[in-house]
Amino acid sequence: MKIHLLGSAAAEGVPAIFCRCELCQKAKNLGGKDIRTRTSALVDDNLKIDFPPDTFMHVLREGDKISEFEHLIVTHTHHDHFYPEDIRMRTPGFARNYGDVLNIYGNEKVVERCRETLANELDCFNIAPLQAFTTYEIGGKLITPLKADHKPDEHSFIYFIEKDGKTCLYGHDTGVFPTETFNWLANRIVDIAILDCTNGLIDRKTIHMNIEAVKDTKAKLAEIGVIHENSKVVATHFSHNCGLLHKDLEKLLVPFGIDVAYDGMELTI
C-alpha cells in the first residue's frame, strides 16, 4: 500500500494567503518543505482522502495521474477538506474523457452537500453514506470510519485502511481520540499512523491535537498493542499559528520516533 501525502497544512495553508506573521514570511523565503498546501492524500492512486480547494494545485504539481482516482472518502465538511464545487469540474461541460462514475463516501453532511452541489450531475457520481465502526470494501481496500473529536455538529471521521494485511490509520482532523475509537483499535495492528498536529505547542488537545497529544497518542497506541517496533508514526496538518518551521517540528518530534509530513511525501508499507 502506497500513501502519497499531497498536502500537510491546516485550513490557512503555509504561508497563509493574507498573513504577514513571522512564520509565513520565513516559509516564503525558505520554500521547500515549509510550503504547505491543504491536507489530502492518495492511496494506491485509486483512492483519495479528502478534496481540498488545493486539489487543482496538487494536480499541477504532481501531474495528471493524481486526478485519475476512482474513489473519494471524506473526513468531514470543513472547507479545507471538502470543496465539492471543484468536484463539479469532473462532469460534462467542464471535463472530457475523465473516466467512469466517481464514488464518493462520507458522513451524512458530506452526502447532503454532495447531492446539493452536484444536483445537476448526479449521474456522474455514486454518493454513499458511511457509518462509524462499520467496515466497507472500497477500491480493493477495507475502509473503516472511526469517530473523531473534531466537528461537533457532524460525525467527523478518521479512517482505518487495510490492504493485503497492511494497515494505515489516517488520524486527522481530531483531538485526542474518543474512547470508542481507542477501544476499536485495541484489537488491531497499525503499520502507519498519520496523526493530527495542528496545535503545535499550543496547550490544547481537543478538536485538534498538539505535539504533546501526538506523543501521548503514540504511547497509548503502543500501550494497547496497536503499533509495533516497525510501525511508522507521522505528524501532519500543521498551522502557521504555531510558528514552527519544518526543521523546528523535526527537532520536537523526530527524537520521539515521529516523522514530520511535508507536501509530496510518500509512504509505502
mmCIF file of C-alpha atoms in Angstrom:
data_model
loop_
_atom_site.group_PDB
_atom_site.id
_atom_site.type_symbol
_atom_site.label_atom_id
_atom_site.label_comp_id
_atom_site.label_asym_id
_atom_site.label_seq_id
_atom_site.Cartn_x
_atom_site.Cartn_y
_atom_site.Cartn_z
ATOM 1 C CA MET A 1 0.000 0.000 0.000
ATOM 2 C CA LYS A 2 1.318 3.418 -1.014
ATOM 3 C CA ILE A 3 0.171 6.616 0.709
ATOM 4 C CA HIS A 4 1.004 9.861 -1.076
ATOM 5 C CA LEU A 5 0.549 12.930 1.148
ATOM 6 C CA LEU A 6 -0.483 15.691 -1.245
ATOM 7 C CA GLY A 7 -0.814 18.432 1.370
ATOM 8 C CA SER A 8 0.211 18.864 5.008
ATOM 9 C CA ALA A 9 -1.293 22.154 6.211
ATOM 10 C CA ALA A 10 -4.313 23.207 8.228
ATOM 11 C CA ALA A 11 -7.065 25.420 6.795
ATOM 12 C CA GLU A 12 -4.958 28.530 6.181
ATOM 13 C CA GLY A 13 -2.090 26.819 4.358
ATOM 14 C CA VAL A 14 1.532 27.841 4.912
ATOM 15 C CA PRO A 15 2.184 30.618 4.157
ATOM 16 C CA ALA A 16 -1.390 31.691 4.801
ATOM 17 C CA ILE A 17 -2.909 33.712 1.961
ATOM 18 C CA PHE A 18 -3.208 37.069 3.710
ATOM 19 C CA CYS A 19 -0.862 36.543 6.639
ATOM 20 C CA ARG A 20 2.303 38.530 7.348
ATOM 21 C CA CYS A 21 3.340 36.743 10.515
ATOM 22 C CA GLU A 22 6.997 35.841 11.067
ATOM 23 C CA LEU A 23 6.447 32.162 10.275
ATOM 24 C CA CYS A 24 4.700 32.880 6.969
ATOM 25 C CA GLN A 25 7.457 35.269 5.887
ATOM 26 C CA LYS A 26 10.122 32.684 6.729
ATOM 27 C CA ALA A 27 8.229 29.977 4.855
ATOM 28 C CA LYS A 28 8.010 32.158 1.742
ATOM 29 C CA ASN A 29 11.759 32.742 1.844
ATOM 30 C CA LEU A 30 12.723 29.140 2.584
ATOM 31 C CA GLY A 31 10.315 27.361 0.257
ATOM 32 C CA GLY A 32 10.688 23.564 0.002
ATOM 33 C CA LYS A 33 9.134 21.628 2.861
ATOM 34 C CA ASP A 34 7.984 24.838 4.547
ATOM 35 C CA ILE A 35 5.416 25.489 1.808
ATOM 36 C CA ARG A 36 2.308 23.560 2.836
ATOM 37 C CA THR A 37 -0.989 23.171 0.978
ATOM 38 C CA ARG A 38 -4.258 21.963 2.500
ATOM 39 C CA THR A 39 -4.187 18.339 3.605
ATOM 40 C CA SER A 40 -5.176 15.420 1.397
ATOM 41 C CA ALA A 41 -3.778 12.013 0.466
ATOM 42 C CA LEU A 42 -3.862 9.469 -2.328
ATOM 43 C CA VAL A 43 -3.767 5.751 -1.554
ATOM 44 C CA ASP A 44 -2.559 3.397 -4.308
ATOM 45 C CA ASP A 45 -3.536 6.049 -6.882
ATOM 46 C CA ASN A 46 -7.201 4.920 -6.918
ATOM 47 C CA LEU A 47 -8.436 6.196 -3.521
ATOM 48 C CA LYS A 48 -8.341 9.845 -2.497
ATOM 49 C CA ILE A 49 -8.839 11.024 1.065
ATOM 50 C CA ASP A 50 -10.498 14.459 1.185
ATOM 51 C CA PHE A 51 -10.869 17.012 -1.589
ATOM 52 C CA PRO A 52 -9.492 20.408 -0.510
ATOM 53 C CA PRO A 53 -9.532 23.602 -2.596
ATOM 54 C CA ASP A 54 -5.818 22.994 -3.270
ATOM 55 C CA THR A 55 -6.580 19.869 -5.325
ATOM 56 C CA PHE A 56 -6.024 21.832 -8.556
ATOM 57 C CA MET A 57 -2.600 22.880 -7.251
ATOM 58 C CA HIS A 58 -1.812 19.256 -6.389
ATOM 59 C CA VAL A 59 -2.560 18.171 -9.963
ATOM 60 C CA LEU A 60 -0.327 20.944 -11.351
ATOM 61 C CA ARG A 61 2.497 19.937 -9.014
ATOM 62 C CA GLU A 62 2.208 16.149 -9.128
ATOM 63 C CA GLY A 63 0.808 15.530 -12.625
ATOM 64 C CA ASP A 64 -2.425 14.253 -14.142
ATOM 65 C CA LYS A 65 -2.149 10.796 -12.610
ATOM 66 C CA ILE A 66 -3.343 12.025 -9.226
ATOM 67 C CA SER A 67 -6.670 13.075 -10.759
ATOM 68 C CA GLU A 68 -7.416 9.561 -12.025
ATOM 69 C CA PHE A 69 -8.703 8.201 -8.692
ATOM 70 C CA GLU A 70 -11.994 6.289 -8.717
ATOM 71 C CA HIS A 71 -12.958 6.587 -5.060
ATOM 72 C CA LEU A 72 -13.102 9.557 -2.680
ATOM 73 C CA ILE A 73 -13.572 9.242 1.089
ATOM 74 C CA VAL A 74 -14.165 12.419 3.073
ATOM 75 C CA THR A 75 -13.367 13.014 6.738
ATOM 76 C CA HIS A 76 -15.741 15.962 7.319
ATOM 77 C CA THR A 77 -17.161 19.066 5.622
ATOM 78 C CA HIS A 78 -14.740 21.810 6.718
ATOM 79 C CA HIS A 79 -13.769 23.631 3.526
ATOM 80 C CA ASP A 80 -10.078 22.707 3.705
ATOM 81 C CA HIS A 81 -11.067 19.038 3.447
ATOM 82 C CA PHE A 82 -14.115 19.162 1.251
ATOM 83 C CA TYR A 83 -14.683 21.576 -1.636
ATOM 84 C CA PRO A 84 -17.391 19.917 -3.769
ATOM 85 C CA GLU A 85 -17.679 22.893 -6.120
ATOM 86 C CA ASP A 86 -14.442 21.690 -7.744
ATOM 87 C CA ILE A 87 -15.708 18.098 -7.894
ATOM 88 C CA ARG A 88 -18.197 19.506 -10.433
ATOM 89 C CA MET A 89 -15.219 20.037 -12.729
ATOM 90 C CA ARG A 90 -15.335 16.259 -13.309
ATOM 91 C CA THR A 91 -18.567 16.469 -15.320
ATOM 92 C CA PRO A 92 -19.500 17.127 -18.965
ATOM 93 C CA GLY A 93 -19.110 20.759 -19.923
ATOM 94 C CA PHE A 94 -16.090 21.102 -17.636
ATOM 95 C CA ALA A 95 -14.043 17.976 -18.494
ATOM 96 C CA ARG A 96 -13.749 15.276 -21.150
ATOM 97 C CA ASN A 97 -12.513 11.684 -21.076
ATOM 98 C CA TYR A 98 -12.336 11.683 -17.281
ATOM 99 C CA GLY A 99 -13.275 8.054 -16.745
ATOM 100 C CA ASP A 100 -16.129 6.250 -15.059
ATOM 101 C CA VAL A 101 -18.513 7.363 -12.333
ATOM 102 C CA LEU A 102 -16.689 8.735 -9.274
ATOM 103 C CA ASN A 103 -17.615 7.044 -5.986
ATOM 104 C CA ILE A 104 -17.867 9.484 -3.062
ATOM 105 C CA TYR A 105 -18.239 8.348 0.552
ATOM 106 C CA GLY A 106 -18.633 10.236 3.814
ATOM 107 C CA ASN A 107 -20.892 11.134 6.702
ATOM 108 C CA GLU A 108 -24.451 12.396 6.372
ATOM 109 C CA LYS A 109 -23.344 16.032 5.944
ATOM 110 C CA VAL A 110 -20.906 15.077 3.177
ATOM 111 C CA VAL A 111 -23.654 13.182 1.359
ATOM 112 C CA GLU A 112 -26.070 16.101 1.765
ATOM 113 C CA ARG A 113 -23.551 18.668 0.463
ATOM 114 C CA CYS A 114 -22.640 16.454 -2.487
ATOM 115 C CA ARG A 115 -26.245 15.982 -3.510
ATOM 116 C CA GLU A 116 -26.897 19.725 -3.253
ATOM 117 C CA THR A 117 -23.768 20.870 -5.084
ATOM 118 C CA LEU A 118 -23.830 18.140 -7.736
ATOM 119 C CA ALA A 119 -27.611 18.111 -8.148
ATOM 120 C CA ASN A 120 -27.479 18.652 -11.913
ATOM 121 C CA GLU A 121 -24.796 15.989 -12.500
ATOM 122 C CA LEU A 122 -25.740 13.183 -10.119
ATOM 123 C CA ASP A 123 -25.489 10.567 -12.865
ATOM 124 C CA CYS A 124 -21.704 11.187 -12.864
ATOM 125 C CA PHE A 125 -21.362 10.140 -9.233
ATOM 126 C CA ASN A 126 -22.171 7.373 -6.809
ATOM 127 C CA ILE A 127 -22.651 9.055 -3.429
ATOM 128 C CA ALA A 128 -22.917 6.772 -0.410
ATOM 129 C CA PRO A 129 -23.064 7.355 3.374
ATOM 130 C CA LEU A 130 -20.680 5.698 5.819
ATOM 131 C CA GLN A 131 -21.269 4.729 9.453
ATOM 132 C CA ALA A 132 -18.640 4.739 12.200
ATOM 133 C CA PHE A 133 -17.093 1.373 13.123
ATOM 134 C CA THR A 134 -18.549 -0.318 10.019
ATOM 135 C CA THR A 135 -16.093 -1.801 7.526
ATOM 136 C CA TYR A 136 -16.559 -1.271 3.782
ATOM 137 C CA GLU A 137 -14.751 -2.664 0.739
ATOM 138 C CA ILE A 138 -13.720 0.347 -1.340
ATOM 139 C CA GLY A 139 -11.237 0.279 -4.178
ATOM 140 C CA GLY A 140 -9.693 -3.040 -3.193
ATOM 141 C CA LYS A 141 -9.191 -1.920 0.397
ATOM 142 C CA LEU A 142 -11.097 -2.402 3.629
ATOM 143 C CA ILE A 143 -12.078 1.013 4.993
ATOM 144 C CA THR A 144 -13.443 1.591 8.487
ATOM 145 C CA PRO A 145 -14.533 5.092 9.576
ATOM 146 C CA LEU A 146 -13.719 5.752 13.238
ATOM 147 C CA LYS A 147 -15.071 8.520 15.447
ATOM 148 C CA ALA A 148 -13.000 11.706 15.673
ATOM 149 C CA ASP A 149 -13.073 14.516 18.217
ATOM 150 C CA HIS A 150 -13.467 17.379 15.809
ATOM 151 C CA LYS A 151 -16.632 18.928 14.349
ATOM 152 C CA PRO A 152 -19.387 18.728 16.988
ATOM 153 C CA ASP A 153 -22.292 19.239 14.568
ATOM 154 C CA GLU A 154 -21.466 16.208 12.411
ATOM 155 C CA HIS A 155 -19.959 12.721 12.646
ATOM 156 C CA SER A 156 -16.353 13.540 11.763
ATOM 157 C CA PHE A 157 -14.278 10.514 10.804
ATOM 158 C CA ILE A 158 -10.730 9.295 10.827
ATOM 159 C CA TYR A 159 -10.064 6.166 8.769
ATOM 160 C CA PHE A 160 -8.546 2.717 9.286
ATOM 161 C CA ILE A 161 -7.407 1.372 5.911
ATOM 162 C CA GLU A 162 -6.318 -2.213 5.284
ATOM 163 C CA LYS A 163 -4.961 -3.950 2.191
ATOM 164 C CA ASP A 164 -3.196 -7.309 1.926
ATOM 165 C CA GLY A 165 -2.666 -7.409 5.686
ATOM 166 C CA LYS A 166 -1.048 -3.943 5.806
ATOM 167 C CA THR A 167 -2.779 -1.112 7.654
ATOM 168 C CA CYS A 168 -2.826 2.672 7.820
ATOM 169 C CA LEU A 169 -4.570 4.838 10.397
ATOM 170 C CA TYR A 170 -5.403 8.176 8.782
ATOM 171 C CA GLY A 171 -5.877 10.027 12.046
ATOM 172 C CA HIS A 172 -6.864 13.653 11.498
ATOM 173 C CA ASP A 173 -8.664 16.037 11.920
ATOM 174 C CA THR A 174 -9.185 15.155 15.560
ATOM 175 C CA GLY A 175 -8.219 15.904 19.092
ATOM 176 C CA VAL A 176 -7.228 13.007 21.331
ATOM 177 C CA PHE A 177 -9.199 10.018 20.049
ATOM 178 C CA PRO A 178 -12.549 9.235 21.685
ATOM 179 C CA THR A 179 -12.512 6.195 23.983
ATOM 180 C CA GLU A 180 -14.657 4.243 21.485
ATOM 181 C CA THR A 181 -12.011 4.699 18.831
ATOM 182 C CA PHE A 182 -9.157 3.578 21.082
ATOM 183 C CA ASN A 183 -11.256 0.562 22.089
ATOM 184 C CA TRP A 184 -11.879 -0.412 18.456
ATOM 185 C CA LEU A 185 -8.201 -0.023 17.589
ATOM 186 C CA ALA A 186 -7.119 -2.171 20.532
ATOM 187 C CA ASN A 187 -7.915 -5.306 18.522
ATOM 188 C CA ARG A 188 -5.854 -4.243 15.513
ATOM 189 C CA ILE A 189 -2.287 -3.606 14.362
ATOM 190 C CA VAL A 190 -1.313 -0.334 12.657
ATOM 191 C CA ASP A 191 1.692 -0.173 10.331
ATOM 192 C CA ILE A 192 1.453 3.572 9.628
ATOM 193 C CA ALA A 193 -0.313 6.099 11.887
ATOM 194 C CA ILE A 194 -0.786 9.593 10.438
ATOM 195 C CA LEU A 195 -1.744 11.954 13.264
ATOM 196 C CA ASP A 196 -3.083 15.482 13.624
ATOM 197 C CA CYS A 197 -0.604 18.070 14.944
ATOM 198 C CA THR A 198 -2.432 21.307 14.164
ATOM 199 C CA ASN A 199 -1.931 22.919 17.574
ATOM 200 C CA GLY A 200 1.851 22.516 17.756
ATOM 201 C CA LEU A 201 2.996 23.927 21.094
ATOM 202 C CA ILE A 202 -0.407 25.467 21.884
ATOM 203 C CA ASP A 203 -1.852 23.976 25.072
ATOM 204 C CA ARG A 204 -4.916 22.346 23.545
ATOM 205 C CA LYS A 205 -5.626 18.670 22.803
ATOM 206 C CA THR A 206 -9.285 18.836 21.784
ATOM 207 C CA ILE A 207 -10.713 19.352 18.265
ATOM 208 C CA HIS A 208 -7.084 19.165 17.070
ATOM 209 C CA MET A 209 -4.009 17.668 18.709
ATOM 210 C CA ASN A 210 -0.800 19.386 19.731
ATOM 211 C CA ILE A 211 2.715 17.935 19.900
ATOM 212 C CA GLU A 212 2.225 16.516 23.396
ATOM 213 C CA ALA A 213 -1.025 14.878 22.328
ATOM 214 C CA VAL A 214 0.706 13.282 19.326
ATOM 215 C CA LYS A 215 3.395 11.855 21.610
ATOM 216 C CA ASP A 216 0.757 10.718 24.107
ATOM 217 C CA THR A 217 -1.288 9.086 21.344
ATOM 218 C CA LYS A 218 1.741 7.217 20.074
ATOM 219 C CA ALA A 219 2.430 5.995 23.616
ATOM 220 C CA LYS A 220 -1.221 4.978 24.084
ATOM 221 C CA LEU A 221 -1.252 3.053 20.795
ATOM 222 C CA ALA A 222 1.914 1.234 21.859
ATOM 223 C CA GLU A 223 0.445 0.504 25.307
ATOM 224 C CA ILE A 224 -2.640 -1.168 23.849
ATOM 225 C CA GLY A 225 -0.584 -3.128 21.333
ATOM 226 C CA VAL A 226 -1.676 -1.277 18.197
ATOM 227 C CA ILE A 227 1.727 -0.123 16.961
ATOM 228 C CA HIS A 228 4.814 -2.351 16.887
ATOM 229 C CA GLU A 229 8.561 -1.715 16.656
ATOM 230 C CA ASN A 230 8.408 -1.303 12.878
ATOM 231 C CA SER A 231 5.321 0.917 12.825
ATOM 232 C CA LYS A 232 5.774 4.399 11.395
ATOM 233 C CA VAL A 233 4.133 7.418 13.053
ATOM 234 C CA VAL A 234 3.801 10.635 11.050
ATOM 235 C CA ALA A 235 2.529 14.034 12.236
ATOM 236 C CA THR A 236 0.738 16.312 9.762
ATOM 237 C CA HIS A 237 -1.911 19.078 9.324
ATOM 238 C CA PHE A 238 0.223 21.951 10.629
ATOM 239 C CA SER A 239 -0.931 25.527 11.218
ATOM 240 C CA HIS A 240 1.172 28.645 10.689
ATOM 241 C CA ASN A 241 -0.270 29.889 14.004
ATOM 242 C CA CYS A 242 2.136 27.584 15.836
ATOM 243 C CA GLY A 243 5.152 29.448 14.453
ATOM 244 C CA LEU A 244 7.116 26.248 13.764
ATOM 245 C CA LEU A 245 9.140 25.615 10.613
ATOM 246 C CA HIS A 246 9.714 22.097 9.302
ATOM 247 C CA LYS A 247 13.120 21.903 10.998
ATOM 248 C CA ASP A 248 11.585 23.047 14.301
ATOM 249 C CA LEU A 249 8.936 20.339 14.092
ATOM 250 C CA GLU A 250 11.600 17.726 13.371
ATOM 251 C CA LYS A 251 13.564 18.752 16.477
ATOM 252 C CA LEU A 252 10.438 18.372 18.606
ATOM 253 C CA LEU A 253 9.107 15.127 17.108
ATOM 254 C CA VAL A 254 11.832 13.019 15.483
ATOM 255 C CA PRO A 255 13.586 12.220 18.817
ATOM 256 C CA PHE A 256 10.294 10.564 19.868
ATOM 257 C CA GLY A 257 10.154 8.415 16.737
ATOM 258 C CA ILE A 258 7.618 10.623 14.949
ATOM 259 C CA ASP A 259 8.249 11.767 11.385
ATOM 260 C CA VAL A 260 7.123 15.176 10.119
ATOM 261 C CA ALA A 261 4.976 15.200 6.990
ATOM 262 C CA TYR A 262 5.577 17.501 4.055
ATOM 263 C CA ASP A 263 3.790 18.074 0.763
ATOM 264 C CA GLY A 264 4.512 15.247 -1.653
ATOM 265 C CA MET A 265 5.746 12.803 1.000
ATOM 266 C CA GLU A 266 5.310 9.145 0.004
ATOM 267 C CA LEU A 267 4.902 6.287 2.463
ATOM 268 C CA THR A 268 4.919 2.620 1.488
ATOM 269 C CA ILE A 269 4.035 -0.465 3.517
#
